[in-house]
Tab-separated table of C-alpha atoms and ligand atoms in Angstrom:
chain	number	residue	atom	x	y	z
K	1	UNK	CA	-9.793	-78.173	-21.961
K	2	UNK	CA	-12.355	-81.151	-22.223
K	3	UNK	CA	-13.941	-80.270	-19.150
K	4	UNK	CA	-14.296	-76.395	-20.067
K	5	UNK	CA	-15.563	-77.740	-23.589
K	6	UNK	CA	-18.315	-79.649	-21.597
K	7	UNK	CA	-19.052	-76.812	-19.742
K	8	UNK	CA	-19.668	-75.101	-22.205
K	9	UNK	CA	-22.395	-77.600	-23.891
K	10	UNK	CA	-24.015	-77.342	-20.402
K	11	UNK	CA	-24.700	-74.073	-20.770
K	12	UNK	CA	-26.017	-74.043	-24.074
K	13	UNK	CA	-28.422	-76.884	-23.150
K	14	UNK	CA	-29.696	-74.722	-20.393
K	15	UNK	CA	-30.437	-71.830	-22.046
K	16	UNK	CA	-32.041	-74.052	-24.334
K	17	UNK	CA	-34.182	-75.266	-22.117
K	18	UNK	CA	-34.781	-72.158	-20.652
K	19	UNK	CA	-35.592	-69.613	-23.519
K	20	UNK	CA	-38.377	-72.761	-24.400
K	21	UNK	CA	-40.353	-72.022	-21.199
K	22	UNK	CA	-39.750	-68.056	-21.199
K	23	UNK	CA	-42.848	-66.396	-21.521
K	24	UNK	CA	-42.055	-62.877	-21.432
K	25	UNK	CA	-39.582	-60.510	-22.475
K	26	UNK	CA	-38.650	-60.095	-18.920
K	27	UNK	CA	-37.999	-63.876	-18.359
K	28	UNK	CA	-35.718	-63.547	-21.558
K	29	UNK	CA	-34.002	-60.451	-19.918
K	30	UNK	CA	-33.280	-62.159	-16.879
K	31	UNK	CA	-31.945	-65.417	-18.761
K	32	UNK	CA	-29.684	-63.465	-20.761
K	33	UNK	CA	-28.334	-62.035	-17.436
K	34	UNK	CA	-27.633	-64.908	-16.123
K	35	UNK	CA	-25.602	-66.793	-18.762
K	36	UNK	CA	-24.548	-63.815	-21.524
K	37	UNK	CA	-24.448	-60.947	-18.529
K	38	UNK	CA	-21.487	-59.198	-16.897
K	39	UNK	CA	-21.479	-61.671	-14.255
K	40	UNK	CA	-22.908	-64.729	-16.420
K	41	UNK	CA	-22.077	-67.799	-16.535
K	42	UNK	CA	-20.047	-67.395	-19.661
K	43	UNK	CA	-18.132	-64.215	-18.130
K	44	UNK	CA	-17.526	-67.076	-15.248
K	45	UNK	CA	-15.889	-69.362	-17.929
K	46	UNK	CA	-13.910	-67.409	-20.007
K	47	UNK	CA	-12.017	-66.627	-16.802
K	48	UNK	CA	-10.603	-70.107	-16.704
K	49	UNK	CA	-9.315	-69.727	-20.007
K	50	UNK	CA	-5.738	-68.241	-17.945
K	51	UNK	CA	-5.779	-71.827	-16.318
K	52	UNK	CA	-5.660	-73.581	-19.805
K	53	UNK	CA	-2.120	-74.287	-21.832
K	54	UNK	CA	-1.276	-71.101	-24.031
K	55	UNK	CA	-1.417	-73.316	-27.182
K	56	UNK	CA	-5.214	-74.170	-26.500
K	57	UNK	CA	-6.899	-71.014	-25.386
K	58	UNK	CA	-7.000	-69.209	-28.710
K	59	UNK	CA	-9.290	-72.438	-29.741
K	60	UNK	CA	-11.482	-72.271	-26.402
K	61	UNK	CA	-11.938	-68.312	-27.106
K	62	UNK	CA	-13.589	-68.947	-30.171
K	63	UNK	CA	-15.884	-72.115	-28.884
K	64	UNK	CA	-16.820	-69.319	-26.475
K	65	UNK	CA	-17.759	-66.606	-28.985
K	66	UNK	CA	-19.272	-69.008	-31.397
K	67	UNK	CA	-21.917	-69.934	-28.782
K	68	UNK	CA	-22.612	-66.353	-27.867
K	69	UNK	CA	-23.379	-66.000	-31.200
K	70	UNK	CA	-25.621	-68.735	-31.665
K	71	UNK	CA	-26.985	-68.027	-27.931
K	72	UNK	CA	-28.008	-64.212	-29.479
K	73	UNK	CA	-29.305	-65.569	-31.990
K	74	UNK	CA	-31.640	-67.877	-30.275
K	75	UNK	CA	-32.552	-64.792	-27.557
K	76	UNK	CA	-33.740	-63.088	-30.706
K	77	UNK	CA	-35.705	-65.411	-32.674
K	78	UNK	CA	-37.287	-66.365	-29.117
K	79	UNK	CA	-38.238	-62.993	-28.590
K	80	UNK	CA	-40.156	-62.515	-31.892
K	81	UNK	CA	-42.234	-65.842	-30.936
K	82	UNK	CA	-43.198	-64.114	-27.567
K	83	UNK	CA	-44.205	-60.755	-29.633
K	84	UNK	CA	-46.871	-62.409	-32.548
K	85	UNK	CA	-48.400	-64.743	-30.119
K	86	UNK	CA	-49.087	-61.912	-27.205
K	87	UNK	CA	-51.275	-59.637	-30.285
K	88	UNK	CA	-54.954	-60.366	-30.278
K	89	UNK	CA	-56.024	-63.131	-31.909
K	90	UNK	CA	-58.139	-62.105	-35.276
K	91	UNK	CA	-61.552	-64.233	-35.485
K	92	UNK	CA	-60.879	-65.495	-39.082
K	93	UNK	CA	-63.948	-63.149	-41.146
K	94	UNK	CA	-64.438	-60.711	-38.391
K	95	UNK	CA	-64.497	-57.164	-39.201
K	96	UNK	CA	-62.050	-54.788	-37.879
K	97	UNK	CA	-63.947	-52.730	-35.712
K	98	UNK	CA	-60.506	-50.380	-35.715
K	99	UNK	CA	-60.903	-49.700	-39.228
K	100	UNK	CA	-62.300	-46.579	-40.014
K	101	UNK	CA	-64.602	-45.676	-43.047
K	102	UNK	CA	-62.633	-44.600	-45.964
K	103	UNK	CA	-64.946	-41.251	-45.351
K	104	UNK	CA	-65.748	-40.443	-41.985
K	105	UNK	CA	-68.378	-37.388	-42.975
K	106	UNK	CA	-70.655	-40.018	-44.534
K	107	UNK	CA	-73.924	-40.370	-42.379
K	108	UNK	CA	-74.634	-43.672	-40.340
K	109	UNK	CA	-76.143	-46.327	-40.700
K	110	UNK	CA	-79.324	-46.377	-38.867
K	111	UNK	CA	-81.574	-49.118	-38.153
K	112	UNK	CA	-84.877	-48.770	-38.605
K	113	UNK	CA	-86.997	-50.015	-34.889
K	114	UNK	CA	-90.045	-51.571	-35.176
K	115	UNK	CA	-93.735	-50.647	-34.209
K	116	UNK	CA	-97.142	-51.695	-34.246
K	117	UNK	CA	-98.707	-52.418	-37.152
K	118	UNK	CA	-101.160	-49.697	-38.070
K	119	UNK	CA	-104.387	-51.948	-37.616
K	120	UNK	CA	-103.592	-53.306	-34.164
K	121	UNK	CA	-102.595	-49.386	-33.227
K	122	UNK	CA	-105.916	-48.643	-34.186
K	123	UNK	CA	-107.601	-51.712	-32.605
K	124	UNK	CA	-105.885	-50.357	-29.315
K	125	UNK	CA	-107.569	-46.984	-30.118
K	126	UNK	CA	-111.073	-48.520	-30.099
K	127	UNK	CA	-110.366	-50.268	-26.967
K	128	UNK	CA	-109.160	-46.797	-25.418
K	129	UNK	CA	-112.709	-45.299	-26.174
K	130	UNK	CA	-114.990	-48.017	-24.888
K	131	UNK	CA	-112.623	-48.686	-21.837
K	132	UNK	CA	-113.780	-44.712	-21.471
K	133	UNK	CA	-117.129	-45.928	-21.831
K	134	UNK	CA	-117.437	-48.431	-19.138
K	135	UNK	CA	-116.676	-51.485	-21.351
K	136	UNK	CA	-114.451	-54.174	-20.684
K	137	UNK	CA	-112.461	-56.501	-22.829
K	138	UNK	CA	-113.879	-59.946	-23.249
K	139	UNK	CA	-112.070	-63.132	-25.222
K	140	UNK	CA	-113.073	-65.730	-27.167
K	141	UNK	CA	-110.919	-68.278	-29.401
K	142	UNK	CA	-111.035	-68.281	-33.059
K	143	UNK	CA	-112.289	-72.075	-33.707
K	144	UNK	CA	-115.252	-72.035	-31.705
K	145	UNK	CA	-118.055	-74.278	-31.983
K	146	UNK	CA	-121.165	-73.977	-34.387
K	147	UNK	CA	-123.770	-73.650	-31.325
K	148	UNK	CA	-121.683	-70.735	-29.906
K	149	UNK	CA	-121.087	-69.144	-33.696
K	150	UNK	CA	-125.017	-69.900	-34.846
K	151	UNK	CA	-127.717	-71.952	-32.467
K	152	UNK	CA	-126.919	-69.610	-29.640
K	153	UNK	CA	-127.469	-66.341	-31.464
K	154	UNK	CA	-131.334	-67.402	-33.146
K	155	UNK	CA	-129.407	-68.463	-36.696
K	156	UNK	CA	-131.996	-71.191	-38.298
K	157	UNK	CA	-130.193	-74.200	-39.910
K	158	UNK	CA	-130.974	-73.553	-42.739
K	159	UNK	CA	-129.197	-70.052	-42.735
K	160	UNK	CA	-127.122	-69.396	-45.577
K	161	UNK	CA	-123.913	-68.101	-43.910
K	162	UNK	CA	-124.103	-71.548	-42.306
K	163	UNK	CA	-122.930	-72.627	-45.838
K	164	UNK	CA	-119.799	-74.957	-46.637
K	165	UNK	CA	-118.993	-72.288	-49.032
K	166	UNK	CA	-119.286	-69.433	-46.698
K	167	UNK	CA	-117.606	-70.547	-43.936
K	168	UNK	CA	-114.581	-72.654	-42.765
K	169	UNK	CA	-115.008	-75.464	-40.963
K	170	UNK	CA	-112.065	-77.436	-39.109
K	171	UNK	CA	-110.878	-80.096	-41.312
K	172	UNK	CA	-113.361	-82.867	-40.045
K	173	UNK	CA	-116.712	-81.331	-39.531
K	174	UNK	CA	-119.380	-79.968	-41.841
K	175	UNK	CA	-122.017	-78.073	-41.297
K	176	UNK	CA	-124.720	-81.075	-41.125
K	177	UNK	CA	-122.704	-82.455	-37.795
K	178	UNK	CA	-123.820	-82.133	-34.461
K	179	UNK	CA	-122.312	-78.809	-32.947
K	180	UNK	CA	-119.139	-78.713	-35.874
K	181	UNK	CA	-116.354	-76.859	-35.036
K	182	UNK	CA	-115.111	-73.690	-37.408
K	183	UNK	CA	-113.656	-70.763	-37.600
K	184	UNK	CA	-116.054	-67.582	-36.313
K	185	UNK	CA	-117.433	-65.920	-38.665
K	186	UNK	CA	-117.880	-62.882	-36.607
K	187	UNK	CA	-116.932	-61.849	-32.801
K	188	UNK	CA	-120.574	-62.719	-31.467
K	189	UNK	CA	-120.357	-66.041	-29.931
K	190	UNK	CA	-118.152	-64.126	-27.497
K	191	UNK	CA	-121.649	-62.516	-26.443
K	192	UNK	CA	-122.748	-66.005	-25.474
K	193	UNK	CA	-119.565	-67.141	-24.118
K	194	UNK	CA	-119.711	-64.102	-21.552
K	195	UNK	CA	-123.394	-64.528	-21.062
K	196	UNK	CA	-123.102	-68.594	-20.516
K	197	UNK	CA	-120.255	-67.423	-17.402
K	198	UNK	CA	-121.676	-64.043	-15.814
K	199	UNK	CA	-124.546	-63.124	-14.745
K	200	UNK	CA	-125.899	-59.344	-15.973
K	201	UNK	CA	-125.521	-56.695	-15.963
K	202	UNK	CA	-122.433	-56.667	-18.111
K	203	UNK	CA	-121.426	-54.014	-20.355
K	204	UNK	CA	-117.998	-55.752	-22.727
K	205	UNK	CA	-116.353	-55.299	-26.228
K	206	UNK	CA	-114.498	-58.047	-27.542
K	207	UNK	CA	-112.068	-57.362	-30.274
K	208	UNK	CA	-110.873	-60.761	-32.285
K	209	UNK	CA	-110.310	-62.020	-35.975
K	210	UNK	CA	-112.772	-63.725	-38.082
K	211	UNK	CA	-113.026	-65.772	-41.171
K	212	UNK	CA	-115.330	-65.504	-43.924
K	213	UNK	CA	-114.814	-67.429	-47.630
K	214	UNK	CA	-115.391	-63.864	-49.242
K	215	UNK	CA	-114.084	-62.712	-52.085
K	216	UNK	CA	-111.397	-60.583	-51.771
K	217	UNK	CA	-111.572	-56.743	-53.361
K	218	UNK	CA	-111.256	-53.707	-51.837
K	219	UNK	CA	-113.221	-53.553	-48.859
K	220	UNK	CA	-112.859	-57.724	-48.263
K	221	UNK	CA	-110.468	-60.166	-47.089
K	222	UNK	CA	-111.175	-63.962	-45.953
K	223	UNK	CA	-109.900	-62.509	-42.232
K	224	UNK	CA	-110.581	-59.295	-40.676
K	225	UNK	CA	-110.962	-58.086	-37.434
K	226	UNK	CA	-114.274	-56.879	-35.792
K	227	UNK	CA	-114.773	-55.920	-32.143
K	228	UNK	CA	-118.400	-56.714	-30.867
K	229	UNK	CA	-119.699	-54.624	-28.088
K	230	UNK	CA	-122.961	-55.967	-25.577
K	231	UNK	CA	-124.160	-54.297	-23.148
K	232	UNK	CA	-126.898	-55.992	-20.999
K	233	UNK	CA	-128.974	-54.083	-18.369
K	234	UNK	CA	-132.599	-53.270	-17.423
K	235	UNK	CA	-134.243	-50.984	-19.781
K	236	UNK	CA	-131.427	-50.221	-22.018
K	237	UNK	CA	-132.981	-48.939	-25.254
K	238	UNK	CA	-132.045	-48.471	-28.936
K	239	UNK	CA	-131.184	-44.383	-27.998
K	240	UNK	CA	-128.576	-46.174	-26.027
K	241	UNK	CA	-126.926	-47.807	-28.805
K	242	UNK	CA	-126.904	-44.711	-31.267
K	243	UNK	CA	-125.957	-42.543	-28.776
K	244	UNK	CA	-122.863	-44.916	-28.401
K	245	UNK	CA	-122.413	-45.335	-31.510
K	246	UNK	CA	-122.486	-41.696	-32.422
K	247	UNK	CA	-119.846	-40.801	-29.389
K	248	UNK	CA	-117.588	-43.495	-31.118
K	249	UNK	CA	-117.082	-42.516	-34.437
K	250	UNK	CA	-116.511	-38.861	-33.435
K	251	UNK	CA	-114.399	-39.703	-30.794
K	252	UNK	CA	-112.125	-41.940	-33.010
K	253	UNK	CA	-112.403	-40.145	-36.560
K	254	UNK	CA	-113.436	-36.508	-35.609
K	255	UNK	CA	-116.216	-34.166	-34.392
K	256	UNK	CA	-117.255	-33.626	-38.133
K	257	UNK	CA	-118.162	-37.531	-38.170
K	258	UNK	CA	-121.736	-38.881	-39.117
K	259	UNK	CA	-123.049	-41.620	-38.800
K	260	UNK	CA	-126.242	-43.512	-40.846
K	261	UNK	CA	-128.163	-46.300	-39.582
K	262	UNK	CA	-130.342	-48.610	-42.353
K	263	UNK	CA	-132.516	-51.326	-41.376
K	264	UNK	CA	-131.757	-54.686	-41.778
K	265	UNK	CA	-132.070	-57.808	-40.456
K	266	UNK	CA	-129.870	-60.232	-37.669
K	267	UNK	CA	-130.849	-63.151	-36.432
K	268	UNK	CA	-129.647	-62.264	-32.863
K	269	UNK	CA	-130.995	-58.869	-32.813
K	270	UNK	CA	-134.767	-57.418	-32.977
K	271	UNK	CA	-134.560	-54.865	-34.323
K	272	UNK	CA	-131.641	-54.414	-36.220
K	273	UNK	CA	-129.657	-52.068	-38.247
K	274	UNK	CA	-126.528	-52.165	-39.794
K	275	UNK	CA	-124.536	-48.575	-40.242
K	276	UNK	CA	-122.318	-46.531	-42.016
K	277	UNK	CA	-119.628	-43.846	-40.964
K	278	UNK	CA	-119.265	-41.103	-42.984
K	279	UNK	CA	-116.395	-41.052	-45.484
K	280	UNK	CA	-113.206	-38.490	-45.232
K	281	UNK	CA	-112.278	-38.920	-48.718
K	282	UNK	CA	-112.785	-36.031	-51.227
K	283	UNK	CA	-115.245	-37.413	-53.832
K	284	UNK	CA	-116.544	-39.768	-56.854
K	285	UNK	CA	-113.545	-41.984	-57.077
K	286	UNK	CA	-113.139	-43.484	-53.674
K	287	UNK	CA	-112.506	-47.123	-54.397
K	288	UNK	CA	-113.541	-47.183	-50.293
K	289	UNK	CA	-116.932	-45.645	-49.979
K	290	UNK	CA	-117.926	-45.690	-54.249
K	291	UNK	CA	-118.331	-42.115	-53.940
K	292	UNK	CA	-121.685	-42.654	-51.905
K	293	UNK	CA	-119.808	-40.347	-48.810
K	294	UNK	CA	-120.773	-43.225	-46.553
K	295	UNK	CA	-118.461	-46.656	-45.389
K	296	UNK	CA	-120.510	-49.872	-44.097
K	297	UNK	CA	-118.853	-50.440	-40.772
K	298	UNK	CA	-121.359	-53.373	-39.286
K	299	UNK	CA	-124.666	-54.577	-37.595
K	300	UNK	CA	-126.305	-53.677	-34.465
K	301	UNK	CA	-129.338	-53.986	-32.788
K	302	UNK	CA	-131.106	-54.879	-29.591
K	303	UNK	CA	-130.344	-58.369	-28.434
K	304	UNK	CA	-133.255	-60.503	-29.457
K	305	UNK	CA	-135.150	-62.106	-26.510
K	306	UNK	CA	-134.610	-65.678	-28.459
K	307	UNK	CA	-130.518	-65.232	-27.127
K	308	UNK	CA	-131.393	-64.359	-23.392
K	309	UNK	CA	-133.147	-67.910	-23.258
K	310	UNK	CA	-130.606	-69.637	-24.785
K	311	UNK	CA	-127.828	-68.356	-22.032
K	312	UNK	CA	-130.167	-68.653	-19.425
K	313	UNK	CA	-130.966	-64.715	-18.742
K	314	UNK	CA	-135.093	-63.979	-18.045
K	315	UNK	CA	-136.107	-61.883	-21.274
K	316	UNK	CA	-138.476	-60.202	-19.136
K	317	UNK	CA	-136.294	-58.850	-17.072
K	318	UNK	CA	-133.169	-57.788	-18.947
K	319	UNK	CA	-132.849	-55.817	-22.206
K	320	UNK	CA	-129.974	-55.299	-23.825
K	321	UNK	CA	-128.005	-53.881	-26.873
K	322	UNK	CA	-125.345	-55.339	-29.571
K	323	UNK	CA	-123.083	-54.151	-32.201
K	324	UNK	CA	-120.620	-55.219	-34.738
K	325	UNK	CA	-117.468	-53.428	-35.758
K	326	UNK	CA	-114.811	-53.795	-38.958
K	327	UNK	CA	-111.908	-52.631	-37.348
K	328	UNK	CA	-110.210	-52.607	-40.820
K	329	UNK	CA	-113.091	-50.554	-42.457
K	330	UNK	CA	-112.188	-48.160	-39.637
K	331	UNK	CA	-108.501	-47.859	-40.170
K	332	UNK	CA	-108.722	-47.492	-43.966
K	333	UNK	CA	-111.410	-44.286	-43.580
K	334	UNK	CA	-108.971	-42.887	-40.277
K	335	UNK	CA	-105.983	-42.799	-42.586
K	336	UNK	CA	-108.002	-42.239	-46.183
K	337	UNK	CA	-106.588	-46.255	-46.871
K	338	UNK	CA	-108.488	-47.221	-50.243
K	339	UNK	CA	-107.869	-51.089	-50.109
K	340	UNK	CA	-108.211	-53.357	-46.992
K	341	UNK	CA	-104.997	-55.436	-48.812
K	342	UNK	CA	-102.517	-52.968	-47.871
K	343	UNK	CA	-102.940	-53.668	-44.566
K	344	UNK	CA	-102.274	-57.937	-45.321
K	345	UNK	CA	-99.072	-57.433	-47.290
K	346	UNK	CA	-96.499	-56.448	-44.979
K	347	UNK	CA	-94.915	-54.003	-47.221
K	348	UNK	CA	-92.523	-51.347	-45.205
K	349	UNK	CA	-93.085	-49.345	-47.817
K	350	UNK	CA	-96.737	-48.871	-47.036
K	351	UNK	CA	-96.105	-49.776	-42.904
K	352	UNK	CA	-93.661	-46.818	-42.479
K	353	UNK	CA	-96.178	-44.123	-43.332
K	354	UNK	CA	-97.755	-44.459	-40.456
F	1	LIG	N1	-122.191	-60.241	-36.054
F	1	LIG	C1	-122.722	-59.389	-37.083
F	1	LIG	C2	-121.864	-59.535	-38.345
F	1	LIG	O1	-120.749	-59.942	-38.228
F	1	LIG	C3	-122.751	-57.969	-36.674
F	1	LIG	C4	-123.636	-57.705	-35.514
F	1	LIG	C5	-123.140	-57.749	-34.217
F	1	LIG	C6	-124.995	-57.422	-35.717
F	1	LIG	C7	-123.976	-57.523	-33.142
F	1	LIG	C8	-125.814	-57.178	-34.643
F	1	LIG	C9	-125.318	-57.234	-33.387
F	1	LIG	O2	-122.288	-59.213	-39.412
């Protein structure tokens, strides 16, 4: 009986052994098979129990069924281990994409995608029309250097915008340096930049920020952006430059657009002007054009001879026009905008409309 008692401890050790590597149900299926089956190794076993004493093999038959038992019971658990650790593992916080909304008839959510910001879609507007127009698009940087933003274009030393307190000079420099560098106050010294590298004729816009120490209201903000325009040539007259002008603003605001043109006076231009578009809004309290009808959009004029020496073009030989442009002042009468700080605060609310 000893030896069918060891036999018997065998086999439990083996499927031990076994049912700890099983990975399947399939591998415990074929385990059971082989030791609890028809033709198992237990089956085998119980067969010898004829070859043991009568007195002893009531005692073996129930060593036998006691380890079925415990051998079934071991299949089982086993089998629940394999189940849980073949489900999906959960990321710990992750939603459950499976779950559906408590009411399924509720609408989306949508995200909201992005576009450009209303200024820049108009700045690519105004380059549309003068690319129409023959002009191409010229760069500058922002810091540039006092004899680009001032010597270059005829502005005396002693000019006022030259001031500490009108304009922003890189930490460093002040306006009584040699050549200072600052921030532009205006897109011109891109004029002289192109002018210093090509020779004429040249017909270019160049769109850019500036900085001015204004104060800020309505109609001003310490950084805008203004797109110059020069066109060089032989006799090129000031009918050019209104007739430009003019084709502009009803291009980009409407047939019905007018357009004023005041004297004035530029350093870099001779003679000068600056002008107005007409106003869309619908009377006395536009905070944009004071109820006048008419919006100050910049400063033209024909390029002064004083600039064609200082970039090295004969005077006598080429003529040439310039003009300034506030692409804000622009935007705010194409969209009947009243305040040029809507378009600094980055408020969806305001950004959406358009
Ligand atoms: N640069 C001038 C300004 O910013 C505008 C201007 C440009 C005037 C070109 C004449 C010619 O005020």
């Amino acid at each position: 009986m000893s030896t069918q008692l060891d036999k018997l401890k065998e086999i439990e050790k083996s499927v031990g052994e076994l049912l700890a590597k099983a990975g399947s149900q399939a591998d415990l299926d074929q385990i059971r098979a082989d030791y609890l089956g028809r033709k198992g190794a237990l089956s085998e076993i119980m067969k010898s129990v004829k070859d043991l004493p009568p007195e002893e093999r009531p005692a073996f038959g129930q060593a036998v069924n006691r380890l079925k038992n415990e051998l079934d019971a071991k299949f089982a658990e086993r089998a629940e281990q394999i189940k849980t650790s073949a489900k999906p593992q959960k990321r710990a916080g992750s939603p459950d994409h499976r779950k559906l909304p408590e009411d399924i008839t509720l609408p989306g959510k949508h995200d909201y995608l992005g576009k450009r910001h209303v200024l820049l879609a108009m700045l690519d507007e105004i380059i549309e029309v003068f690319h129409g127009m023959g002009f191409s698009v010229a760069d500058g940087p922002d810091v540039d250097t006092a004899f680009n933003n001032f010597d270059a274009l005829n502005t005396p030393q002693n000019h006022p915008s030259r001031d500490i307190g009108d304009t922003f000079y890189i930490e460093g420099n002040t306006p009584d340096d040699d050549n200072p560098l600052l921030l532009r106050t205006h897109t011109s010294p891109v004029q002289i930049r192109t002018m210093l590298s090509q020779d004429p004729p040249l017909r270019i816009i160049a769109p850019g920020r500036c900085y001015r120490k204004d104060a800020i209201d309505a109609t001003h903000y310490i950084s805008f952006w203004q797109c110059e325009g020069l066109y060089v040539d032989k006799h090129v007259t000031m009918a050019d430059l209104k007739g430009v002008l003019i084709a502009f603003a009803r291009e980009i605001l409407g047939p019905e657009t007018q357009i004023r043109f005041r004297p004035h006076f530029f350093p870099f231009t001779e003679p000068s002007v600056e002008y107005d578009f007409s106003c869309i809004c619908k009377g006395a309290g536009c905070r944009l054009c004071k109820g006048s009808g008419w919006v100050e959009i910049s400063g033209a004029g024909m390029v002064d001879p004083e600039v064609f020496s200082a970039v090295g073009y004969d005077p006598e030989k080429w003529s040439g026009y310039a003009f300034g442009m506030g692409v804000e002042r622009i935007a705010l009468i194409r969209h009947g905008i009243d305040d040029i700080r809507l378009l600094y605060q980055n408020d969806l609310r305001f950004l959406r409309q358009f």
